[in-house]
Amino acid sequence: LGGSFSSAIVLLGQGEIQGAVEATDPIEEFERRQSLALREGVADSLSDLAMTWGMSWVDIARILGVSVPALRKWRLGEAKPKRDNRKRIAHIVGLLSAMKAVGVVEPAGRLSVGVVDDSYLTLRDLVASASVTDVLDYVAGRLAGEELLDKNVDGWRERYRAKIDTYVAADGERAMRMRGSQDL
Amino acid sequence: VDGRGGGRDDRPVPVPDETELYEARRGGGAEVPLTIPYRQGDVFEVAAGASEPSLRMLFMHPCTMRSGVAIADHVTVLRVRKFGKGSARDRDRWEAGNYSEIPLRKLLQNRNIYDAEMSKIDTVDSATLPRTSRIASLTDAGMLAVQHRLIFHLTRLSIDYPELEQVNRALLAELEMQRSWSELSVPAQAATETAVVEAEEAYEEFLAANDRRIRLRDPLEGEAGVRREFNEACLKQFGSLPG
């Protein structure tokens, strides 16, 4: 994959990337949706994150560093978030739209899984600190996960090293195993 | 830790503060909402009226203690004891050792401190644990703390909380949506055990349809779709978004 994000076809061989994508520039899409979200207001943006993107309140709250009850108050108009948080909510809306434009099937899901095998850090942990360009480069396969973490998280290899793998066991439930060991 | 088994790691085993540990506690006129599903770490009063309450903690893994969205017929519980008066040294005591105990600071919202003893396990009929006798329910972080301590007690293996959270993600999502569904179905003032069970049965129907429970286990491409469908179902049925 070379050239700009506006490539009409994205073929990366990754499970989460669709074969064909609309010719939308993801950065423009980010800016357009972010701007729209700021105009629409917090309640609409939060509903959009839940209804359109399938994000959980828990994940949204964690990205913003607030509690789920606080989100509920904002959504119901019982309290107003500060300007920083309004911008952060609009940022998430814009980012998910841009990820979709890059070809990510479920952007909210992409935020919740590990960036690299060796660490349990997820994109959700990086939303507040990483640049939009870096995140989009990463999900488009133009930036390795290690590079994304090197740029944004000091000492991630030591501080956030994954000891276990999760997998689906024979009974259909998720299970843990030490890295490098066999399925039960 | 040098990775070859000869190292030393002096980091304490984390113990959540009571503000992080409890989702709801009985006390000060408050009750644990019946709409909260049965969860690992729930504490029940099993001999009400005695001079000293007899307390038990549900400790089976949250997958195995559930039959669909309902509690299994038989479950294992830990005995909960009054340990003594709270002191500043409690945290040190639990962080640096005594790994067979699950600390329950301010369980009854008084000065006494309690712990669940992992060496004292009983199997009980779940009918003896009605939700009306529940005196505490733990947060997600509290439930993961129970798992962390249980694994460490049994194996001496310390799993970081984010990794435990990752493996529990689908179950936590299922529980979160179950509670939301019950809250939307049953007004708080009209909540009874029977009404909540009926709401949970309707939620089970939703979850069992269209492979939703299976899709929920796929965080990359399945969970978001199930959440969208759940939100749509809540809007359609109750006229309100969950949560």
XYZ file of N, CA and C in Angstrom, chain B residues 88-168:
243
model
N -4.512 1.427 59.730
C -3.696 1.817 58.583
C -2.821 0.671 58.110
N -2.629 -0.330 58.985
C -1.734 -1.427 58.595
C -2.434 -2.500 57.769
N -3.751 -2.413 57.654
C -4.477 -3.459 56.935
C -3.984 -3.613 55.509
N -3.818 -2.482 54.849
C -3.408 -2.556 53.446
C -2.057 -3.255 53.319
N -1.118 -2.889 54.192
C 0.189 -3.541 54.158
C 0.036 -5.049 54.358
N -0.829 -5.370 55.295
C -1.017 -6.785 55.631
C -1.495 -7.566 54.406
N -2.402 -6.965 53.654
C -2.958 -7.677 52.508
C -2.088 -7.558 51.263
N -1.340 -6.469 51.174
C -0.500 -6.310 49.983
C 0.744 -7.180 50.064
N 1.266 -7.330 51.268
C 2.548 -8.027 51.413
C 2.386 -9.481 51.845
N 1.169 -9.952 51.965
C 1.003 -11.336 52.383
C -0.456 -11.641 52.643
N -0.687 -12.724 53.401
C -2.059 -13.149 53.707
C -2.879 -13.284 52.425
N -2.284 -13.961 51.467
C -2.914 -14.054 50.147
C -4.109 -14.995 50.111
N -4.355 -15.705 51.210
C -5.516 -16.587 51.221
C -6.775 -15.837 51.664
N -6.637 -14.532 51.873
C -7.783 -13.723 52.300
C -8.142 -12.715 51.202
N -9.420 -12.488 51.046
C -9.877 -11.426 50.138
C -10.360 -10.268 51.003
N -9.610 -9.174 51.009
C -9.965 -8.063 51.894
C -11.295 -7.429 51.513
N -12.108 -7.160 52.505
C -13.405 -6.497 52.284
C -13.505 -5.326 53.245
N -12.775 -4.290 52.926
C -12.766 -3.104 53.790
C -14.152 -2.481 53.860
N -14.529 -2.113 55.048
C -15.773 -1.377 55.269
C -16.975 -2.042 54.591
N -16.980 -3.367 54.672
C -18.068 -4.111 54.043
C -19.424 -3.649 54.558
N -19.533 -3.484 55.853
C -20.810 -3.084 56.442
C -20.841 -1.595 56.762
N -19.908 -0.883 56.170
C -19.850 0.575 56.332
C -19.740 0.973 57.806
N -19.046 0.148 58.576
C -18.683 0.545 59.931
C -17.171 0.353 60.078
N -16.675 0.442 61.261
C -15.219 0.389 61.440
C -14.677 -1.033 61.327
N -15.537 -2.016 61.494
C -15.063 -3.393 61.410
C -14.595 -3.711 59.998
N -13.577 -4.549 59.928
C -13.150 -4.990 58.600
C -13.364 -6.498 58.484
N -13.626 -6.906 57.288
C -13.965 -8.297 57.010
C -13.047 -8.840 55.928
N -12.929 -10.148 55.885
C -12.290 -10.760 54.727
C -12.959 -12.090 54.421
N -12.841 -12.497 53.157
C -13.333 -13.800 52.732
C -12.149 -14.752 52.757
N -12.375 -15.912 53.374
C -11.278 -16.862 53.563
C -11.319 -17.940 52.480
N -10.274 -17.994 51.680
C -10.286 -18.947 50.571
C -10.073 -20.387 51.023
N -9.739 -20.571 52.274
C -9.581 -21.934 52.797
C -10.907 -22.480 53.332
N -11.946 -21.656 53.362
C -13.226 -22.120 53.909
C -14.322 -22.003 52.853
N -14.496 -23.109 52.158
C -15.370 -23.138 50.980
C -16.563 -24.062 51.236
N -17.731 -23.610 50.845
C -18.930 -24.446 50.925
C -19.619 -24.451 49.554
N -20.316 -25.547 49.276
C -21.209 -25.571 48.112
C -22.628 -25.439 48.627
N -23.366 -24.507 48.059
C -24.722 -24.268 48.564
C -25.716 -24.245 47.403
N -26.958 -24.514 47.752
C -28.054 -24.361 46.811
C -28.242 -22.857 46.587
N -28.262 -22.435 45.337
C -28.334 -20.994 45.083
C -29.663 -20.392 45.566
N -30.651 -21.264 45.804
C -31.922 -20.753 46.348
C -31.739 -20.176 47.748
N -30.653 -20.543 48.412
C -30.388 -19.998 49.751
C -29.741 -18.622 49.680
N -29.514 -18.145 48.463
C -28.874 -16.839 48.286
C -29.775 -15.899 47.471
N -30.959 -15.605 47.999
C -31.819 -14.671 47.240
C -31.161 -13.295 47.156
N -31.487 -12.588 46.098
C -30.873 -11.253 45.935
C -31.223 -10.299 47.072
N -32.357 -10.573 47.705
C -32.757 -9.698 48.826
C -31.807 -9.839 50.009
N -31.023 -10.921 50.038
C -30.087 -11.098 51.157
C -28.671 -10.648 50.790
N -28.556 -10.048 49.625
C -27.217 -9.609 49.193
C -26.875 -8.285 49.886
N -25.721 -8.241 50.492
C -25.344 -7.016 51.209
C -24.252 -6.238 50.473
N -23.628 -6.857 49.482
C -22.617 -6.112 48.720
C -22.447 -6.740 47.346
N -22.192 -5.892 46.367
C -21.847 -6.351 45.021
C -20.619 -5.568 44.599
N -19.682 -6.245 43.958
C -18.404 -5.611 43.637
C -18.435 -4.933 42.269
N -17.574 -3.958 42.102
C -17.361 -3.350 40.785
C -16.641 -4.347 39.879
N -16.518 -3.992 38.608
C -15.717 -4.833 37.713
C -14.299 -4.958 38.263
N -13.729 -3.842 38.721
C -12.365 -3.873 39.261
C -12.309 -4.751 40.507
N -13.357 -4.698 41.315
C -13.397 -5.531 42.511
C -13.464 -7.008 42.156
N -14.258 -7.320 41.128
C -14.365 -8.711 40.705
C -13.023 -9.215 40.170
N -12.322 -8.371 39.430
C -11.010 -8.770 38.914
C -10.011 -8.932 40.063
N -10.180 -8.117 41.113
C -9.300 -8.249 42.275
C -9.511 -9.601 42.955
N -10.770 -10.031 43.021
C -11.057 -11.359 43.582
C -10.378 -12.433 42.735
N -10.507 -12.314 41.422
C -9.883 -13.307 40.542
C -8.366 -13.299 40.691
N -7.812 -12.088 40.750
C -6.355 -11.977 40.877
C -5.878 -12.707 42.123
N -6.570 -12.464 43.224
C -6.154 -13.025 44.501
C -6.374 -14.540 44.522
N -7.458 -14.959 43.910
C -7.753 -16.390 43.860
C -6.680 -17.127 43.053
N -6.348 -16.581 41.893
C -5.316 -17.218 41.060
C -3.982 -17.229 41.809
N -3.667 -16.121 42.455
C -2.392 -16.041 43.164
C -2.357 -17.030 44.327
N -3.471 -17.125 45.023
C -3.566 -18.050 46.161
C -3.350 -19.491 45.706
N -3.949 -19.847 44.579
C -3.900 -21.238 44.135
C -2.625 -21.591 43.393
N -2.020 -20.595 42.718
C -0.912 -20.927 41.802
C 0.353 -20.111 42.033
N 0.279 -19.051 42.819
C 1.374 -18.104 42.998
C 1.684 -17.349 41.703
N 0.754 -17.340 40.802
C 0.917 -16.603 39.548
C 0.186 -15.271 39.660
N 0.895 -14.176 39.391
C 0.279 -12.856 39.462
C -0.020 -12.364 38.045
N -1.302 -12.265 37.729
C -1.732 -11.801 36.404
C -2.092 -10.327 36.510
N -1.583 -9.518 35.613
C -1.919 -8.095 35.648
C -3.416 -7.896 35.390
N -3.987 -6.900 36.069
C -5.428 -6.659 35.948
C -5.882 -6.462 34.497
N -5.164 -5.692 33.672
C -5.653 -5.515 32.295
C -5.771 -6.831 31.527
N -4.906 -7.791 31.883
C -4.993 -9.082 31.199
C -6.214 -9.857 31.686
N -6.492 -9.762 32.979
C -7.710 -10.394 33.496
C -8.939 -9.740 32.875
N -8.874 -8.442 32.725
C -10.006 -7.722 32.146
C -10.240 -8.165 30.705
N -9.134 -8.379 30.004
C -9.246 -8.790 28.598
C -9.976 -10.134 28.480
N -9.627 -11.068 29.330
C -10.238 -12.393 29.213
C -11.675 -12.372 29.715
N -12.003 -11.400 30.572
C -13.369 -11.283 31.095
C -14.235 -10.327 30.287
